PDB file of C-alpha atoms and ligand atoms in Angstrom:
ATOM      1  CA  UNK A   1     118.400  22.100 109.004  1.00 96.00           C
ATOM      2  CA  UNK A   2     115.178  24.283 109.178  1.00 98.00           C
ATOM      3  CA  UNK A   3     114.973  27.129 111.552  1.00 98.00           C
ATOM      4  CA  UNK A   4     112.190  29.385 112.804  1.00 98.00           C
ATOM      5  CA  UNK A   5     112.057  32.563 114.812  1.00 98.00           C
ATOM      6  CA  UNK A   6     108.961  33.683 116.319  1.00 98.00           C
ATOM      7  CA  UNK A   7     109.688  37.370 115.519  1.00 98.00           C
ATOM      8  CA  UNK A   8     109.557  36.620 111.774  1.00 97.00           C
ATOM      9  CA  UNK A   9     105.818  36.267 112.113  1.00 97.00           C
ATOM     10  CA  UNK A  10     105.569  39.559 113.953  1.00 96.00           C
ATOM     11  CA  UNK A  11     105.460  38.077 117.400  1.00 95.00           C
ATOM     12  CA  UNK A  12     107.213  40.100 120.277  1.00 97.00           C
ATOM     13  CA  UNK A  13     108.951  36.914 121.068  1.00 98.00           C
ATOM     14  CA  UNK A  14     112.524  35.616 121.241  1.00 98.00           C
ATOM     15  CA  UNK A  15     111.786  32.171 120.556  1.00 98.00           C
ATOM     16  CA  UNK A  16     113.953  30.390 118.059  1.00 98.00           C
ATOM     17  CA  UNK A  17     114.124  26.767 116.949  1.00 98.00           C
ATOM     18  CA  UNK A  18     115.635  24.349 114.728  1.00 98.00           C
ATOM     19  CA  UNK A  19     114.493  20.796 113.228  1.00 98.00           C
ATOM     20  CA  UNK A  20     115.531  18.558 110.486  1.00 97.00           C
ATOM     21  CA  UNK A  21     111.789  18.012 108.843  1.00 96.00           C
ATOM     22  CA  UNK A  22     108.900  20.474 108.368  1.00 94.00           C
ATOM     23  CA  UNK A  23     106.787  18.047 110.468  1.00 95.00           C
ATOM     24  CA  UNK A  24     109.176  18.188 113.430  1.00 97.00           C
ATOM     25  CA  UNK A  25     109.371  21.954 113.065  1.00 97.00           C
ATOM     26  CA  UNK A  26     105.431  22.268 112.811  1.00 96.00           C
ATOM     27  CA  UNK A  27     105.269  20.079 115.962  1.00 97.00           C
ATOM     28  CA  UNK A  28     107.658  22.410 117.883  1.00 98.00           C
ATOM     29  CA  UNK A  29     105.835  25.397 116.883  1.00 98.00           C
ATOM     30  CA  UNK A  30     102.536  24.181 117.690  1.00 97.00           C
ATOM     31  CA  UNK A  31     103.939  23.302 121.177  1.00 97.00           C
ATOM     32  CA  UNK A  32     105.526  26.801 121.593  1.00 98.00           C
ATOM     33  CA  UNK A  33     102.402  28.414 120.558  1.00 97.00           C
ATOM     34  CA  UNK A  34     100.355  26.535 122.837  1.00 97.00           C
ATOM     35  CA  UNK A  35     102.330  27.030 125.803  1.00 97.00           C
ATOM     36  CA  UNK A  36     103.601  30.662 125.378  1.00 97.00           C
ATOM     37  CA  UNK A  37     101.143  32.227 123.115  1.00 96.00           C
ATOM     38  CA  UNK A  38      98.056  30.299 124.360  1.00 97.00           C
ATOM     39  CA  UNK A  39      97.003  29.206 120.918  1.00 95.00           C
ATOM     40  CA  UNK A  40      95.398  25.838 121.273  1.00 94.00           C
ATOM     41  CA  UNK A  41      95.165  25.752 117.637  1.00 93.00           C
ATOM     42  CA  UNK A  42      97.183  27.895 115.004  1.00 94.00           C
ATOM     43  CA  UNK A  43      94.653  29.517 112.550  1.00 94.00           C
ATOM     44  CA  UNK A  44      95.217  29.259 108.809  1.00 96.00           C
ATOM     45  CA  UNK A  45      96.395  32.653 108.559  1.00 95.00           C
ATOM     46  CA  UNK A  46      98.965  32.381 111.232  1.00 95.00           C
ATOM     47  CA  UNK A  47      99.962  28.779 109.679  1.00 96.00           C
ATOM     48  CA  UNK A  48     100.576  30.632 106.317  1.00 97.00           C
ATOM     49  CA  UNK A  49     103.064  32.944 107.959  1.00 97.00           C
ATOM     50  CA  UNK A  50     104.605  30.362 109.922  1.00 97.00           C
ATOM     51  CA  UNK A  51     105.364  28.263 106.649  1.00 96.00           C
ATOM     52  CA  UNK A  52     106.723  31.360 105.085  1.00 97.00           C
ATOM     53  CA  UNK A  53     109.011  31.969 108.082  1.00 98.00           C
ATOM     54  CA  UNK A  54     110.659  28.490 108.118  1.00 97.00           C
ATOM     55  CA  UNK A  55     114.145  28.909 106.525  1.00 97.00           C
ATOM     56  CA  UNK A  56     116.234  26.169 105.214  1.00 95.00           C
ATOM     57  CA  UNK A  57     119.984  26.615 106.419  1.00 87.00           C
TER      58      UNK A  57
HETATM   59 ZN1   ZN B   1     106.741  32.748 120.410  1.00 73.03          ZN
END
């Protein structure tokens, strides 16, 4: 199980999500980034932080 918390990439945001695969996780994060943070596309720098912040539990 993978977990991700938005605050771990420096966002002032309480969003937390889980997924079984990295692809599923990145899809959920992209959707969240778009709807909540108004990022139509996650830039490379943010994506690098996102990948680091995804934890396996
Ligand atoms: Zn967020």
